[in-house]
Amino acid sequence: MSISKLSSVLATSYENFPKGRFITLVVLRTTHSETIFRTEGSGEPMCSEFVQAGLEGENQKTIIQRLVMTKRKQVAPERRYGREHLRAHELLYTNPKDGSLCSLNTNAPCEMCVDCFLYGFAAGGGGAQKSRIWTEDAFSILPASDVVGDRTINAIYETGTMRDEKGNASTALNTSEYIKPGVHFLDVVTLKDVTADELRYIIGNILFTSRYGAVSSRVGRMENEILGVFGSITELPSSLELVQATYDVLGKPLEHPLNINQLITASKQVIANWKNKRGVSVQLSEEELANLLTDVETNWSPDERDNFLKRLTQSYESFRQVAPEKNKGKGKSKGKNTPVEVEI
Ligand SMILES: [Zn+2]
């Protein structure tokens, strides 16, 4: 099992204090349907940023507007995926303050479940847990102008026309931007001081989440692929650097849709150079990466899942017993107005 290859950068058990062990996942995210990322409301433009096209030569001088998949747009659906299974296996805890079951976007994280221990929480009077999953904005390879389309949404009546039985025209006309299918985002996800089972849980959440963005029940199909796994003593290059370096490697001119195999080859060529960078001690080979992904799928399989999730939950047991002691003597009203981490 290749997970042992990462043992020097994995924690043997959960600990409260960080020890400088980093695991970096390089993730390629590809839209498979129309997708919409925006901050809120319809009619707003898609999230994007002006950045250097590449890191070398002319690319370094050229500024392009790239689409951005923000941190929250990545993590919120992935957390929810894992939590669905924690809920199904009855591994979410009840919040001691108001007796409600652990839930996101409320003031009542249970502070005891796998999700709370890994992705963190900040609420109530019970303290806080820092997230050990560090995400950053992911950028599209191609400029936004190449990969965003406009669609006029109109509400057609059941007759199939724009007019109702009385002859009134439909007023539900709207123009909306969307990200085209086949758009690629490159992303660097950094994990800090995680155990082998925590790593399996996080990778599972990334690989098995398939819907992202606004109105994700109808559009927003996305496929995630892990292109590389590194162990190091610090953070590796950012998502933006990865996208820029990959852009430099890809032959020009570039047009949407990109050939995914060429893109993967270019990205892997870039990350192969990371071996000599910034304290990298482990880089999984192609075979070791494939074995790791098989290991993850095995643990998440219907036969193993219950056992796997319970073992992971059990690993926090001794830390749960300490928590109530800490809270003693704290003000009753404290926490009511404490801001919570809001996930969209
Ligand atoms: Zn919880």
CSV table of C-alpha atoms and ligand atoms in Angstrom, one decimal:
chain,number,residue,atom,x,y,z
A,1,MET,CA,0.0,0.0,0.0
A,2,SER,CA,1.6,3.2,-1.2
A,3,ILE,CA,0.1,5.3,1.6
A,4,SER,CA,3.0,4.1,3.6
A,5,LYS,CA,5.3,6.0,1.2
A,6,LEU,CA,3.8,9.2,2.8
A,7,SER,CA,4.4,8.0,6.4
A,8,SER,CA,7.1,10.6,7.0
A,9,VAL,CA,4.6,13.4,6.4
A,10,LEU,CA,1.5,11.7,7.9
A,11,ALA,CA,0.5,12.1,11.6
A,12,THR,CA,0.3,8.7,13.3
A,13,SER,CA,-2.6,10.0,15.4
A,14,TYR,CA,-4.6,13.2,15.7
A,15,GLU,CA,-2.8,15.8,17.8
A,16,ASN,CA,-3.9,19.3,18.9
A,17,PHE,CA,-0.6,20.9,18.0
A,18,PRO,CA,0.7,21.4,14.5
A,19,LYS,CA,4.1,19.7,13.5
A,20,GLY,CA,4.8,21.1,10.1
A,21,ARG,CA,3.8,18.1,8.0
A,22,PHE,CA,2.4,19.1,4.6
A,23,ILE,CA,0.8,17.0,2.0
A,24,THR,CA,0.0,18.7,-1.3
A,25,LEU,CA,-2.7,17.4,-3.7
A,26,VAL,CA,-2.6,18.7,-7.3
A,27,VAL,CA,-6.2,18.6,-8.6
A,28,LEU,CA,-7.5,19.1,-12.1
A,29,ARG,CA,-11.1,20.2,-12.1
A,30,THR,CA,-13.0,20.0,-15.4
A,31,THR,CA,-16.5,21.1,-16.0
A,32,HIS,CA,-18.8,18.6,-17.7
A,33,SER,CA,-21.8,20.8,-18.0
A,34,GLU,CA,-22.7,24.4,-17.8
A,35,THR,CA,-21.5,25.7,-14.5
A,36,ILE,CA,-22.1,28.9,-12.6
A,37,PHE,CA,-19.8,30.3,-10.0
A,38,ARG,CA,-20.7,33.7,-8.7
A,39,THR,CA,-20.8,35.3,-5.3
A,40,GLU,CA,-24.6,35.7,-5.1
A,41,GLY,CA,-27.7,36.4,-7.0
A,42,SER,CA,-28.3,36.1,-10.7
A,43,GLY,CA,-27.1,38.6,-13.2
A,44,GLU,CA,-23.8,39.0,-11.5
A,45,PRO,CA,-20.7,38.3,-13.6
A,46,MET,CA,-18.7,35.2,-13.0
A,47,CYS,CA,-15.8,35.5,-10.6
A,48,SER,CA,-12.6,36.3,-12.4
A,49,GLU,CA,-9.2,38.1,-11.9
A,50,PHE,CA,-6.7,39.8,-14.2
A,51,VAL,CA,-3.4,37.9,-13.9
A,52,GLN,CA,-0.2,37.3,-15.9
A,53,ALA,CA,-0.8,34.7,-18.5
A,54,GLY,CA,2.4,32.8,-17.8
A,55,LEU,CA,5.7,33.0,-16.0
A,56,GLU,CA,8.1,33.3,-18.9
A,57,GLY,CA,8.8,35.5,-21.9
A,58,GLU,CA,5.9,37.1,-23.6
A,59,ASN,CA,3.4,35.2,-21.5
A,60,GLN,CA,4.8,36.9,-18.4
A,61,LYS,CA,4.1,40.4,-19.9
A,62,THR,CA,0.6,39.4,-21.2
A,63,ILE,CA,-2.3,40.1,-18.8
A,64,ILE,CA,-5.4,38.0,-19.2
A,65,GLN,CA,-8.6,37.7,-17.2
A,66,ARG,CA,-9.0,34.2,-15.8
A,67,LEU,CA,-12.0,32.6,-14.3
A,68,VAL,CA,-11.7,31.9,-10.6
A,69,MET,CA,-13.2,29.0,-8.6
A,70,THR,CA,-13.1,30.4,-5.1
A,71,LYS,CA,-12.1,28.4,-2.0
A,72,ARG,CA,-15.6,28.2,-0.7
A,73,LYS,CA,-16.9,27.0,-4.0
A,74,GLN,CA,-14.5,24.0,-3.7
A,75,VAL,CA,-14.7,23.2,-0.1
A,76,ALA,CA,-18.4,23.6,0.7
A,77,PRO,CA,-19.7,20.9,-1.6
A,78,GLU,CA,-16.8,18.6,-0.7
A,79,ARG,CA,-17.5,19.0,3.0
A,80,ARG,CA,-21.2,18.3,2.4
A,81,TYR,CA,-20.3,15.1,0.5
A,82,GLY,CA,-18.4,13.7,3.5
A,83,ARG,CA,-21.1,14.8,5.9
A,84,GLU,CA,-23.8,13.0,4.0
A,85,HIS,CA,-21.9,9.8,4.8
A,86,LEU,CA,-21.2,10.8,8.4
A,87,ARG,CA,-25.0,11.4,8.7
A,88,ALA,CA,-25.9,8.1,7.1
A,89,HIS,CA,-23.6,6.2,9.4
A,90,GLU,CA,-24.8,8.2,12.4
A,91,LEU,CA,-21.5,9.8,13.1
A,92,LEU,CA,-22.6,13.4,13.5
A,93,TYR,CA,-22.8,14.5,17.1
A,94,THR,CA,-25.4,16.6,18.9
A,95,ASN,CA,-24.3,20.0,19.8
A,96,PRO,CA,-24.3,20.2,23.6
A,97,LYS,CA,-25.5,23.8,23.7
A,98,ASP,CA,-28.8,23.5,22.0
A,99,GLY,CA,-29.1,19.8,21.4
A,100,SER,CA,-29.2,20.1,17.6
A,101,LEU,CA,-27.4,17.8,15.3
A,102,CYS,CA,-24.1,19.2,13.9
A,103,SER,CA,-24.8,21.3,10.8
A,104,LEU,CA,-22.9,23.7,8.6
A,105,ASN,CA,-23.9,27.4,8.4
A,106,THR,CA,-25.3,27.5,11.9
A,107,ASN,CA,-24.0,28.5,15.2
A,108,ALA,CA,-24.0,24.8,16.3
A,109,PRO,CA,-21.1,22.8,15.1
A,110,CYS,CA,-20.8,19.6,17.3
A,111,GLU,CA,-17.1,20.1,17.6
A,112,MET,CA,-16.8,16.3,17.8
A,113,CYS,CA,-17.4,14.8,14.4
A,114,VAL,CA,-14.8,14.0,11.7
A,115,ASP,CA,-15.8,17.1,9.7
A,116,CYS,CA,-15.4,19.4,12.7
A,117,PHE,CA,-12.0,18.0,13.5
A,118,LEU,CA,-10.7,18.2,9.9
A,119,TYR,CA,-12.3,21.2,8.3
A,120,GLY,CA,-12.5,23.2,11.5
A,121,PHE,CA,-15.1,25.3,13.2
A,122,ALA,CA,-15.3,28.7,15.0
A,123,ALA,CA,-18.4,29.2,17.0
A,124,GLY,CA,-20.1,29.2,20.3
A,125,GLY,CA,-18.3,29.4,23.6
A,126,GLY,CA,-16.4,26.1,23.1
A,127,GLY,CA,-13.4,27.3,21.3
A,128,ALA,CA,-12.2,26.7,17.8
A,129,GLN,CA,-10.5,24.2,15.6
A,130,LYS,CA,-8.4,25.4,12.7
A,131,SER,CA,-9.0,23.8,9.4
A,132,ARG,CA,-6.3,21.5,8.3
A,133,ILE,CA,-7.3,21.7,4.7
A,134,TRP,CA,-5.9,24.7,3.0
A,135,THR,CA,-7.5,25.6,-0.3
A,136,GLU,CA,-6.9,28.5,-2.5
A,137,ASP,CA,-8.6,30.0,-5.5
A,138,ALA,CA,-8.3,27.8,-8.6
A,139,PHE,CA,-7.8,29.5,-11.9
A,140,SER,CA,-8.9,28.6,-15.4
A,141,ILE,CA,-6.1,27.9,-17.9
A,142,LEU,CA,-7.8,29.9,-20.7
A,143,PRO,CA,-9.0,33.5,-20.5
A,144,ALA,CA,-12.6,34.0,-19.2
A,145,SER,CA,-13.6,35.4,-22.6
A,146,ASP,CA,-12.9,32.0,-24.2
A,147,VAL,CA,-14.7,29.9,-21.7
A,148,VAL,CA,-17.8,31.9,-20.6
A,149,GLY,CA,-21.0,31.8,-22.6
A,150,ASP,CA,-24.2,33.9,-22.4
A,151,ARG,CA,-27.6,32.3,-22.4
A,152,THR,CA,-30.9,34.0,-22.5
A,153,ILE,CA,-33.2,32.1,-20.1
A,154,ASN,CA,-36.9,32.4,-20.9
A,155,ALA,CA,-39.8,30.7,-19.3
A,156,ILE,CA,-41.7,28.8,-21.9
A,157,TYR,CA,-45.3,27.9,-21.1
A,158,GLU,CA,-46.5,24.4,-21.2
A,159,THR,CA,-47.9,25.1,-24.7
A,160,GLY,CA,-44.3,25.4,-25.8
A,161,THR,CA,-44.7,29.1,-26.6
A,162,MET,CA,-43.8,32.3,-24.9
A,163,ARG,CA,-47.4,33.3,-24.5
A,164,ASP,CA,-49.9,31.9,-22.1
A,165,GLU,CA,-53.5,30.9,-22.9
A,166,LYS,CA,-54.7,34.5,-22.6
A,167,GLY,CA,-52.0,35.7,-25.1
A,168,ASN,CA,-49.8,37.4,-22.5
A,169,ALA,CA,-46.1,37.3,-23.3
A,170,SER,CA,-43.7,35.6,-20.8
A,171,THR,CA,-41.9,38.2,-18.8
A,172,ALA,CA,-39.3,35.8,-17.4
A,173,LEU,CA,-36.5,36.7,-19.7
A,174,ASN,CA,-33.0,36.8,-18.3
A,175,THR,CA,-29.5,36.7,-19.7
A,176,SER,CA,-27.1,34.7,-17.6
A,177,GLU,CA,-23.4,33.9,-17.9
A,178,TYR,CA,-22.2,30.4,-17.6
A,179,ILE,CA,-19.0,28.5,-17.8
A,180,LYS,CA,-18.9,26.2,-20.8
A,181,PRO,CA,-18.4,22.4,-20.5
A,182,GLY,CA,-14.8,21.3,-20.9
A,183,VAL,CA,-13.2,24.1,-18.9
A,184,HIS,CA,-10.2,23.2,-16.8
A,185,PHE,CA,-9.2,24.6,-13.5
A,186,LEU,CA,-5.9,23.7,-11.8
A,187,ASP,CA,-5.8,23.7,-8.1
A,188,VAL,CA,-3.4,23.1,-5.2
A,189,VAL,CA,-4.8,21.7,-2.0
A,190,THR,CA,-2.6,21.6,1.1
A,191,LEU,CA,-3.2,19.3,4.0
A,192,LYS,CA,-1.6,20.0,7.3
A,193,ASP,CA,-0.8,17.3,9.9
A,194,VAL,CA,-3.3,14.7,8.7
A,195,THR,CA,-3.4,11.0,9.5
A,196,ALA,CA,-3.7,8.3,6.8
A,197,ASP,CA,-7.4,7.9,7.4
A,198,GLU,CA,-7.9,11.7,7.3
A,199,LEU,CA,-6.1,11.7,4.0
A,200,ARG,CA,-8.4,9.0,2.7
A,201,TYR,CA,-11.4,10.9,3.8
A,202,ILE,CA,-10.3,14.2,2.2
A,203,ILE,CA,-9.3,12.6,-1.1
A,204,GLY,CA,-12.7,10.7,-1.1
A,205,ASN,CA,-14.5,14.0,-0.7
A,206,ILE,CA,-12.6,15.5,-3.6
A,207,LEU,CA,-12.9,12.6,-6.0
A,208,PHE,CA,-16.6,11.8,-5.3
A,209,THR,CA,-18.0,15.3,-5.3
A,210,SER,CA,-19.5,15.9,-8.7
A,211,ARG,CA,-21.7,19.1,-8.4
A,212,TYR,CA,-20.4,22.6,-7.8
A,213,GLY,CA,-21.5,26.1,-8.0
A,214,ALA,CA,-24.8,28.0,-8.0
A,215,VAL,CA,-28.0,26.0,-9.0
A,216,SER,CA,-25.8,22.9,-8.7
A,217,SER,CA,-28.8,20.5,-8.8
A,218,ARG,CA,-29.4,21.4,-12.4
A,219,VAL,CA,-26.1,22.4,-13.8
A,220,GLY,CA,-22.5,22.3,-12.4
A,221,ARG,CA,-21.3,18.8,-13.2
A,222,MET,CA,-17.6,18.7,-12.6
A,223,GLU,CA,-15.0,16.0,-12.6
A,224,ASN,CA,-12.0,16.1,-10.3
A,225,GLU,CA,-8.7,14.2,-11.0
A,226,ILE,CA,-5.7,14.1,-8.8
A,227,LEU,CA,-2.5,14.6,-10.9
A,228,GLY,CA,0.1,14.5,-8.1
A,229,VAL,CA,0.7,14.0,-4.4
A,230,PHE,CA,3.7,15.5,-2.5
A,231,GLY,CA,5.0,15.5,1.0
A,232,SER,CA,7.0,18.4,2.2
A,233,ILE,CA,7.9,20.7,5.1
A,234,THR,CA,6.3,23.7,3.6
A,235,GLU,CA,3.6,24.8,1.1
A,236,LEU,CA,4.4,24.2,-2.6
A,237,PRO,CA,3.8,26.6,-5.5
A,238,SER,CA,0.3,28.1,-5.6
A,239,SER,CA,-2.6,27.3,-7.9
A,240,LEU,CA,-1.9,30.4,-9.8
A,241,GLU,CA,1.8,29.6,-10.3
A,242,LEU,CA,0.8,26.1,-11.4
A,243,VAL,CA,-1.7,27.4,-14.0
A,244,GLN,CA,0.8,30.0,-15.3
A,245,ALA,CA,3.6,27.4,-15.6
A,246,THR,CA,1.3,25.0,-17.4
A,247,TYR,CA,0.2,27.7,-19.7
A,248,ASP,CA,3.9,28.3,-20.6
A,249,VAL,CA,4.3,24.6,-21.5
A,250,LEU,CA,1.2,24.3,-23.6
A,251,GLY,CA,1.7,24.9,-27.3
A,252,LYS,CA,0.1,28.0,-28.8
A,253,PRO,CA,-2.4,29.1,-30.0
A,254,LEU,CA,-4.7,27.7,-27.4
A,255,GLU,CA,-8.4,27.3,-28.0
A,256,HIS,CA,-11.3,26.1,-26.0
A,257,PRO,CA,-11.9,23.1,-25.6
A,258,LEU,CA,-8.3,22.1,-24.7
A,259,ASN,CA,-7.2,18.5,-25.3
A,260,ILE,CA,-7.3,17.1,-21.8
A,261,ASN,CA,-4.5,14.6,-22.3
A,262,GLN,CA,-2.2,17.4,-23.6
A,263,LEU,CA,-3.1,19.5,-20.6
A,264,ILE,CA,-2.4,16.6,-18.1
A,265,THR,CA,0.9,15.9,-19.7
A,266,ALA,CA,1.8,19.6,-19.5
A,267,SER,CA,0.8,19.9,-15.9
A,268,LYS,CA,2.7,16.8,-14.9
A,269,GLN,CA,5.7,18.1,-16.6
A,270,VAL,CA,5.5,21.3,-14.5
A,271,ILE,CA,5.0,19.4,-11.2
A,272,ALA,CA,7.8,17.0,-12.0
A,273,ASN,CA,10.1,20.0,-11.3
A,274,TRP,CA,8.6,20.5,-7.9
A,275,LYS,CA,10.7,17.5,-6.6
A,276,ASN,CA,13.6,19.9,-6.1
A,277,LYS,CA,11.5,22.7,-4.6
A,278,ARG,CA,10.8,24.0,-1.1
A,279,GLY,CA,11.4,21.1,1.1
A,280,VAL,CA,9.7,18.3,-0.9
A,281,SER,CA,10.6,15.0,0.6
A,282,VAL,CA,8.1,12.7,-1.1
A,283,GLN,CA,6.6,12.7,-4.5
A,284,LEU,CA,4.4,9.7,-5.4
A,285,SER,CA,5.2,8.1,-8.7
A,286,GLU,CA,2.4,7.4,-11.2
A,287,GLU,CA,2.1,3.8,-9.9
A,288,GLU,CA,2.1,4.9,-6.3
A,289,LEU,CA,-0.6,7.6,-7.0
A,290,ALA,CA,-2.8,5.0,-8.7
A,291,ASN,CA,-2.3,2.7,-5.7
A,292,LEU,CA,-3.2,5.4,-3.3
A,293,LEU,CA,-6.4,6.2,-5.2
A,294,THR,CA,-7.3,2.5,-5.2
A,295,ASP,CA,-6.7,2.4,-1.5
A,296,VAL,CA,-9.0,5.4,-1.0
A,297,GLU,CA,-11.7,3.8,-3.2
A,298,THR,CA,-11.4,0.6,-1.2
A,299,ASN,CA,-11.9,2.3,2.1
A,300,TRP,CA,-14.9,4.2,0.8
A,301,SER,CA,-16.4,1.1,-0.9
A,302,PRO,CA,-19.8,-0.1,0.4
A,303,ASP,CA,-18.1,-3.1,2.2
A,304,GLU,CA,-15.5,-1.0,4.0
A,305,ARG,CA,-17.1,2.4,4.4
A,306,ASP,CA,-18.8,1.8,7.8
A,307,ASN,CA,-15.6,0.4,9.3
A,308,PHE,CA,-13.5,3.1,7.8
A,309,LEU,CA,-15.6,6.0,9.0
A,310,LYS,CA,-16.0,4.5,12.4
A,311,ARG,CA,-12.3,4.0,12.8
A,312,LEU,CA,-11.7,7.6,11.8
A,313,THR,CA,-14.3,8.9,14.2
A,314,GLN,CA,-12.8,6.7,17.0
A,315,SER,CA,-9.4,8.4,16.4
A,316,TYR,CA,-10.7,11.6,18.0
A,317,GLU,CA,-12.2,9.9,21.1
A,318,SER,CA,-9.7,11.0,23.7
A,319,PHE,CA,-9.8,14.6,22.5
A,320,ARG,CA,-13.6,14.7,22.8
A,321,GLN,CA,-13.5,13.8,26.5
A,322,VAL,CA,-11.3,16.8,27.2
A,323,ALA,CA,-13.5,19.4,25.5
A,324,PRO,CA,-16.3,19.7,28.1
A,325,GLU,CA,-13.8,20.4,30.9
A,326,LYS,CA,-12.4,23.4,28.9
A,327,ASN,CA,-15.8,25.0,28.6
A,328,LYS,CA,-16.5,25.1,32.3
A,329,GLY,CA,-16.9,28.4,33.9
A,330,LYS,CA,-17.4,30.3,30.6
A,331,GLY,CA,-20.1,32.9,30.4
A,332,LYS,CA,-23.5,31.5,29.5
A,333,SER,CA,-24.4,34.1,26.9
A,334,LYS,CA,-21.0,33.8,25.2
A,335,GLY,CA,-21.2,32.6,21.7
A,336,LYS,CA,-24.6,33.8,20.8
A,337,ASN,CA,-23.1,36.5,18.6
A,338,THR,CA,-19.8,34.9,17.8
A,339,PRO,CA,-19.4,34.8,14.0
A,340,VAL,CA,-19.5,31.4,12.4
A,341,GLU,CA,-17.7,30.2,9.3
A,342,VAL,CA,-20.2,30.7,6.6
A,343,GLU,CA,-20.2,28.2,3.8
A,344,ILE,CA,-22.0,29.0,0.6
B,1,ZN,ZN,-19.5,18.4,13.8
